[in-house]
PDB file of C-alpha atoms in Angstrom:
ATOM      1  CA  MET A   1     109.956 103.259  82.020  1.00  0.00           C
ATOM      2  CA  LYS A   2     107.050 102.794  84.982  1.00  0.00           C
ATOM      3  CA  THR A   3     110.143 101.103  86.770  1.00  0.00           C
ATOM      4  CA  ILE A   4     111.559 104.123  86.463  1.00  0.00           C
ATOM      5  CA  LYS A   5     109.688 106.123  87.874  1.00  0.00           C
ATOM      6  CA  TYR A   6     109.283 104.420  90.745  1.00  0.00           C
ATOM      7  CA  LEU A   7     112.647 104.227  91.140  1.00  0.00           C
ATOM      8  CA  LEU A   8     113.040 107.685  90.990  1.00  0.00           C
ATOM      9  CA  PHE A   9     110.200 108.464  93.296  1.00  0.00           C
ATOM     10  CA  PHE A  10     111.561 106.302  95.941  1.00  0.00           C
ATOM     11  CA  VAL A  11     115.399 108.339  95.700  1.00  0.00           C
ATOM     12  CA  CYS A  12     113.678 111.472  96.164  1.00  0.00           C
ATOM     13  CA  ALA A  13     111.543 110.864  98.810  1.00  0.00           C
ATOM     14  CA  VAL A  14     114.148 109.354 100.736  1.00  0.00           C
ATOM     15  CA  LEU A  15     116.862 112.262 100.160  1.00  0.00           C
ATOM     16  CA  TYR A  16     113.726 114.135 100.766  1.00  0.00           C
ATOM     17  CA  GLY A  17     112.259 112.438 103.857  1.00  0.00           C
ATOM     18  CA  ASN A  18     115.446 113.305 105.569  1.00  0.00           C
ATOM     19  CA  ALA A  19     113.918 116.255 107.556  1.00  0.00           C
ATOM     20  CA  ALA A  20     112.800 113.186 109.664  1.00  0.00           C
ATOM     21  CA  PHE A  21     116.289 112.558 111.074  1.00  0.00           C
ATOM     22  CA  ALA A  22     116.675 115.912 111.642  1.00  0.00           C
ATOM     23  CA  GLN A  23     116.962 115.650 115.260  1.00  0.00           C
ATOM     24  CA  LYS A  24     120.211 113.327 115.329  1.00  0.00           C
ATOM     25  CA  LYS A  25     123.382 114.405 113.161  1.00  0.00           C
ATOM     26  CA  ASN A  26     124.176 112.833 109.884  1.00  0.00           C
ATOM     27  CA  ASP A  27     128.023 111.676 110.567  1.00  0.00           C
ATOM     28  CA  THR A  28     129.919 113.788 108.426  1.00  0.00           C
ATOM     29  CA  ASN A  29     133.198 112.572 109.909  1.00  0.00           C
ATOM     30  CA  VAL A  30     134.609 110.417 107.817  1.00  0.00           C
ATOM     31  CA  ARG A  31     137.768 109.376 105.251  1.00  0.00           C
ATOM     32  CA  ALA A  32     137.965 111.224 102.536  1.00  0.00           C
ATOM     33  CA  PHE A  33     138.682 108.126  99.115  1.00  0.00           C
ATOM     34  CA  GLU A  34     137.308 104.536  99.091  1.00  0.00           C
ATOM     35  CA  PHE A  35     137.240 102.007  96.279  1.00  0.00           C
ATOM     36  CA  GLU A  36     134.642  99.039  95.766  1.00  0.00           C
ATOM     37  CA  VAL A  37     134.482  95.864  94.280  1.00  0.00           C
ATOM     38  CA  GLY A  38     131.129  93.807  93.620  1.00  0.00           C
ATOM     39  CA  VAL A  39     129.223  90.922  92.194  1.00  0.00           C
ATOM     40  CA  GLY A  40     125.871  90.432  91.721  1.00  0.00           C
ATOM     41  CA  PHE A  41     123.520  89.489  88.815  1.00  0.00           C
ATOM     42  CA  ALA A  42     121.171  91.532  86.004  1.00  0.00           C
ATOM     43  CA  VAL A  43     117.700  90.862  85.647  1.00  0.00           C
ATOM     44  CA  GLY A  44     116.589  92.344  82.137  1.00  0.00           C
ATOM     45  CA  SER A  45     112.603  92.130  80.491  1.00  0.00           C
ATOM     46  CA  LYS A  46     111.110  89.324  78.393  1.00  0.00           C
ATOM     47  CA  ASP A  47     110.732  92.238  75.427  1.00  0.00           C
ATOM     48  CA  GLY A  48     108.223  89.653  73.460  1.00  0.00           C
ATOM     49  CA  LEU A  49     110.028  86.793  74.017  1.00  0.00           C
ATOM     50  CA  VAL A  50     109.694  83.376  75.518  1.00  0.00           C
ATOM     51  CA  GLY A  51     111.435  83.412  78.794  1.00  0.00           C
ATOM     52  CA  MET A  52     114.756  85.398  80.156  1.00  0.00           C
ATOM     53  CA  VAL A  53     117.711  84.384  81.851  1.00  0.00           C
ATOM     54  CA  PRO A  54     119.058  86.432  84.855  1.00  0.00           C
ATOM     55  CA  GLY A  55     123.219  87.001  84.210  1.00  0.00           C
ATOM     56  CA  PRO A  56     126.162  88.484  85.617  1.00  0.00           C
ATOM     57  CA  HIS A  57     126.656  91.850  86.994  1.00  0.00           C
ATOM     58  CA  PHE A  58     130.790  92.917  87.414  1.00  0.00           C
ATOM     59  CA  LEU A  59     131.913  96.263  88.671  1.00  0.00           C
ATOM     60  CA  ILE A  60     134.118  98.262  90.113  1.00  0.00           C
ATOM     61  CA  GLU A  61     133.960 102.032  91.400  1.00  0.00           C
ATOM     62  CA  ALA A  62     136.305 104.737  93.130  1.00  0.00           C
ATOM     63  CA  ARG A  63     134.274 107.682  95.163  1.00  0.00           C
ATOM     64  CA  THR A  64     135.298 110.509  97.600  1.00  0.00           C
ATOM     65  CA  ASN A  65     133.461 111.306 100.017  1.00  0.00           C
ATOM     66  CA  LEU A  66     133.149 115.159 100.145  1.00  0.00           C
ATOM     67  CA  LYS A  67     133.615 116.898 102.993  1.00  0.00           C
ATOM     68  CA  ASP A  68     131.444 117.952 106.245  1.00  0.00           C
ATOM     69  CA  THR A  69     128.976 116.811 103.894  1.00  0.00           C
ATOM     70  CA  PRO A  70     126.887 113.311 103.390  1.00  0.00           C
ATOM     71  CA  TRP A  71     127.111 113.870  99.989  1.00  0.00           C
ATOM     72  CA  ASP A  72     130.288 111.279  97.767  1.00  0.00           C
ATOM     73  CA  LEU A  73     131.047 111.881  94.152  1.00  0.00           C
ATOM     74  CA  GLY A  74     131.972 108.134  92.399  1.00  0.00           C
ATOM     75  CA  PHE A  75     132.542 106.815  89.119  1.00  0.00           C
ATOM     76  CA  GLN A  76     132.219 103.331  87.867  1.00  0.00           C
ATOM     77  CA  LEU A  77     132.815 100.651  85.710  1.00  0.00           C
ATOM     78  CA  ALA A  78     130.828  97.812  85.235  1.00  0.00           C
ATOM     79  CA  TYR A  79     129.597  94.959  83.151  1.00  0.00           C
ATOM     80  CA  GLY A  80     126.333  93.257  82.866  1.00  0.00           C
ATOM     81  CA  GLY A  81     125.145  90.239  80.934  1.00  0.00           C
ATOM     82  CA  ILE A  82     121.120  89.419  80.132  1.00  0.00           C
ATOM     83  CA  TYR A  83     120.065  86.858  78.263  1.00  0.00           C
ATOM     84  CA  ARG A  84     116.758  86.197  76.484  1.00  0.00           C
ATOM     85  CA  LYS A  85     115.083  83.193  75.332  1.00  0.00           C
ATOM     86  CA  ASP A  86     113.399  83.196  71.487  1.00  0.00           C
ATOM     87  CA  GLY A  87     110.831  80.965  70.214  1.00  0.00           C
ATOM     88  CA  TYR A  88     113.619  78.674  68.597  1.00  0.00           C
ATOM     89  CA  HIS A  89     114.983  77.607  72.099  1.00  0.00           C
ATOM     90  CA  ASP A  90     118.286  79.816  71.289  1.00  0.00           C
ATOM     91  CA  TYR A  91     119.510  82.655  73.532  1.00  0.00           C
ATOM     92  CA  VAL A  92     119.431  86.630  72.558  1.00  0.00           C
ATOM     93  CA  THR A  93     122.553  88.313  74.342  1.00  0.00           C
ATOM     94  CA  THR A  94     122.997  91.618  75.263  1.00  0.00           C
ATOM     95  CA  ASN A  95     126.005  92.378  77.314  1.00  0.00           C
ATOM     96  CA  ARG A  96     127.186  96.018  78.108  1.00  0.00           C
ATOM     97  CA  PHE A  97     129.922  97.735  79.106  1.00  0.00           C
ATOM     98  CA  SER A  98     129.031 100.993  80.974  1.00  0.00           C
ATOM     99  CA  MET A  99     130.822 104.210  82.536  1.00  0.00           C
ATOM    100  CA  VAL A 100     128.710 106.164  85.127  1.00  0.00           C
ATOM    101  CA  ALA A 101     129.677 108.840  87.276  1.00  0.00           C
ATOM    102  CA  PHE A 102     127.486 108.564  90.341  1.00  0.00           C
ATOM    103  CA  THR A 103     126.466 111.107  93.377  1.00  0.00           C
ATOM    104  CA  ASP A 104     124.840 109.151  96.260  1.00  0.00           C
ATOM    105  CA  TYR A 105     123.489 111.395  99.530  1.00  0.00           C
ATOM    106  CA  ASN A 106     124.678 109.009 102.876  1.00  0.00           C
ATOM    107  CA  PHE A 107     122.676 108.474 105.417  1.00  0.00           C
ATOM    108  CA  ARG A 108     125.019 108.396 108.630  1.00  0.00           C
ATOM    109  CA  TYR A 109     122.808 108.457 111.808  1.00  0.00           C
ATOM    110  CA  TRP A 110     123.968 105.191 113.027  1.00  0.00           C
ATOM    111  CA  ASP A 111     127.515 103.379 113.746  1.00  0.00           C
ATOM    112  CA  LYS A 112     126.937 100.342 111.955  1.00  0.00           C
ATOM    113  CA  VAL A 113     124.091 100.892 108.985  1.00  0.00           C
ATOM    114  CA  CYS A 114     124.634 103.284 106.540  1.00  0.00           C
ATOM    115  CA  PRO A 115     121.649 103.615 103.897  1.00  0.00           C
ATOM    116  CA  PHE A 116     122.024 105.556 100.838  1.00  0.00           C
ATOM    117  CA  ALA A 117     120.454 106.654  97.600  1.00  0.00           C
ATOM    118  CA  GLY A 118     122.159 108.218  94.457  1.00  0.00           C
ATOM    119  CA  ILE A 119     121.611 108.542  91.074  1.00  0.00           C
ATOM    120  CA  GLY A 120     124.217 108.055  87.842  1.00  0.00           C
ATOM    121  CA  LEU A 121     124.886 109.313  84.571  1.00  0.00           C
ATOM    122  CA  GLY A 122     126.820 107.713  81.537  1.00  0.00           C
ATOM    123  CA  ARG A 123     127.625 106.149  78.850  1.00  0.00           C
ATOM    124  CA  THR A 124     127.046 102.603  78.023  1.00  0.00           C
ATOM    125  CA  THR A 125     128.084  99.880  74.841  1.00  0.00           C
ATOM    126  CA  ILE A 126     125.722  97.585  74.133  1.00  0.00           C
ATOM    127  CA  ARG A 127     126.965  94.403  72.173  1.00  0.00           C
ATOM    128  CA  ALA A 128     123.429  91.903  71.259  1.00  0.00           C
ATOM    129  CA  GLU A 129     123.185  88.864  69.066  1.00  0.00           C
ATOM    130  CA  PHE A 130     120.306  87.278  67.271  1.00  0.00           C
ATOM    131  CA  PRO A 131     119.745  84.282  65.833  1.00  0.00           C
ATOM    132  CA  ASP A 132     119.193  84.862  61.996  1.00  0.00           C
ATOM    133  CA  SER A 133     115.528  83.435  61.510  1.00  0.00           C
ATOM    134  CA  VAL A 134     116.203  83.288  57.937  1.00  0.00           C
ATOM    135  CA  SER A 135     118.816  80.801  57.678  1.00  0.00           C
ATOM    136  CA  GLY A 136     117.147  77.051  57.058  1.00  0.00           C
ATOM    137  CA  GLY A 137     119.316  74.676  58.718  1.00  0.00           C
ATOM    138  CA  THR A 138     119.826  73.496  62.013  1.00  0.00           C
ATOM    139  CA  GLU A 139     122.973  75.388  62.854  1.00  0.00           C
ATOM    140  CA  ARG A 140     121.519  78.933  62.505  1.00  0.00           C
ATOM    141  CA  PRO A 141     124.351  81.800  62.037  1.00  0.00           C
ATOM    142  CA  VAL A 142     124.272  84.664  64.560  1.00  0.00           C
ATOM    143  CA  LEU A 143     123.638  88.192  63.585  1.00  0.00           C
ATOM    144  CA  SER A 144     125.472  91.064  66.120  1.00  0.00           C
ATOM    145  CA  SER A 145     125.439  94.617  66.785  1.00  0.00           C
ATOM    146  CA  THR A 146     127.080  96.902  69.044  1.00  0.00           C
ATOM    147  CA  TYR A 147     126.343 100.732  69.484  1.00  0.00           C
ATOM    148  CA  PRO A 148     126.957 103.185  72.582  1.00  0.00           C
ATOM    149  CA  ALA A 149     123.824 104.490  74.792  1.00  0.00           C
ATOM    150  CA  VAL A 150     122.917 106.924  77.254  1.00  0.00           C
ATOM    151  CA  ILE A 151     122.250 105.666  81.184  1.00  0.00           C
ATOM    152  CA  LEU A 152     120.755 106.435  83.800  1.00  0.00           C
ATOM    153  CA  ASN A 153     121.361 104.997  87.037  1.00  0.00           C
ATOM    154  CA  PRO A 154     119.261 105.457  89.979  1.00  0.00           C
ATOM    155  CA  ARG A 155     120.342 103.032  93.542  1.00  0.00           C
ATOM    156  CA  ILE A 156     119.414 102.812  96.338  1.00  0.00           C
ATOM    157  CA  GLY A 157     121.829 100.738  99.036  1.00  0.00           C
ATOM    158  CA  VAL A 158     123.159 100.156 102.810  1.00  0.00           C
ATOM    159  CA  GLU A 159     126.940  99.755 103.792  1.00  0.00           C
ATOM    160  CA  PHE A 160     127.479  97.609 107.025  1.00  0.00           C
ATOM    161  CA  PHE A 161     130.361  97.715 109.104  1.00  0.00           C
ATOM    162  CA  ASN A 162     132.113 100.960 106.874  1.00  0.00           C
ATOM    163  CA  HIS A 163     132.687  98.341 104.530  1.00  0.00           C
ATOM    164  CA  LEU A 164     130.153  95.890 103.434  1.00  0.00           C
ATOM    165  CA  ARG A 165     127.764  97.149 100.534  1.00  0.00           C
ATOM    166  CA  LEU A 166     124.505  95.281  99.385  1.00  0.00           C
ATOM    167  CA  THR A 167     123.133  97.969  96.184  1.00  0.00           C
ATOM    168  CA  ALA A 168     119.571  98.109  93.817  1.00  0.00           C
ATOM    169  CA  GLU A 169     120.100  99.815  90.596  1.00  0.00           C
ATOM    170  CA  TYR A 170     118.205 100.153  87.645  1.00  0.00           C
ATOM    171  CA  LYS A 171     120.530 100.508  84.733  1.00  0.00           C
ATOM    172  CA  CYS A 172     117.850 102.756  82.340  1.00  0.00           C
ATOM    173  CA  THR A 173     119.178 103.299  78.888  1.00  0.00           C
ATOM    174  CA  PHE A 174     115.360 104.607  76.899  1.00  0.00           C
ATOM    175  CA  ASP A 175     115.908 100.986  75.261  1.00  0.00           C
ATOM    176  CA  ARG A 176     113.391  98.252  77.294  1.00  0.00           C
ATOM    177  CA  ARG A 177     115.429  95.737  75.556  1.00  0.00           C
ATOM    178  CA  SER A 178     118.879  96.982  77.029  1.00  0.00           C
ATOM    179  CA  SER A 179     117.715  98.215  80.173  1.00  0.00           C
ATOM    180  CA  TYR A 180     118.329  95.984  83.408  1.00  0.00           C
ATOM    181  CA  PHE A 181     118.141  95.942  87.318  1.00  0.00           C
ATOM    182  CA  ALA A 182     121.047  94.450  88.975  1.00  0.00           C
ATOM    183  CA  LEU A 183     121.479  93.686  92.389  1.00  0.00           C
ATOM    184  CA  ASN A 184     125.074  93.985  93.897  1.00  0.00           C
ATOM    185  CA  LEU A 185     126.760  92.505  96.878  1.00  0.00           C
ATOM    186  CA  GLY A 186     130.681  94.723  97.386  1.00  0.00           C
ATOM    187  CA  PHE A 187     133.763  95.395  99.399  1.00  0.00           C
ATOM    188  CA  ALA A 188     134.897  98.978 100.043  1.00  0.00           C
ATOM    189  CA  PHE A 189     138.546  99.497 100.839  1.00  0.00           C
ATOM    190  CA  GLY A 190     138.962 102.487 103.059  1.00  0.00           C
ATOM    191  CA  GLY A 191     136.522 105.051 103.616  1.00  0.00           C
ATOM    192  CA  GLY A 192     134.104 104.668 106.630  1.00  0.00           C
ATOM    193  CA  ARG A 193     134.374 106.890 110.340  1.00  0.00           C
ATOM    194  CA  LYS A 194     137.607 108.139 110.840  1.00  0.00           C
ATOM    195  CA  LYS A 195     138.993 107.214 114.650  1.00  0.00           C
TER     196      LYS A 195
END
């Protein structure tokens, strides 16, 4: 929970720190719609196990830039997988598919670089697989469970040249075992400044 508190504090500080740029104009003359495809990696905590291995993170997101404002609204579909190692050198995997609605504030003070910060709220499906430690053989069966959870998703990032996006986000499910940090590189089709 400390990580989420620090990230939320940073997002708020960035949003309210906009006053420092009051002498510059935040360009809102941008195209209305954009669509992003991204790939990255997800990292979770060990959560008392022997180790943790980063997993893949994939996303697609549609966004609309609100007219005459620096805000946008988006809807993201993402898949992330994190892997944890138990004492038997097997992996306990936690994979999830999430649907998150976002709002972002865009700092469009420069021509080629646009920092942004935002927050999302949505739903995720978690699938956890655990080796059965009770079984006595060398080939242990895998126990699995799937369940839904609410997800809070703060994020920060930078868009380069109106299309290339580097984003850091924290998908928090209020359960340390299934929350994770992701770093993504995406490409946005559409959007950008109007000519």
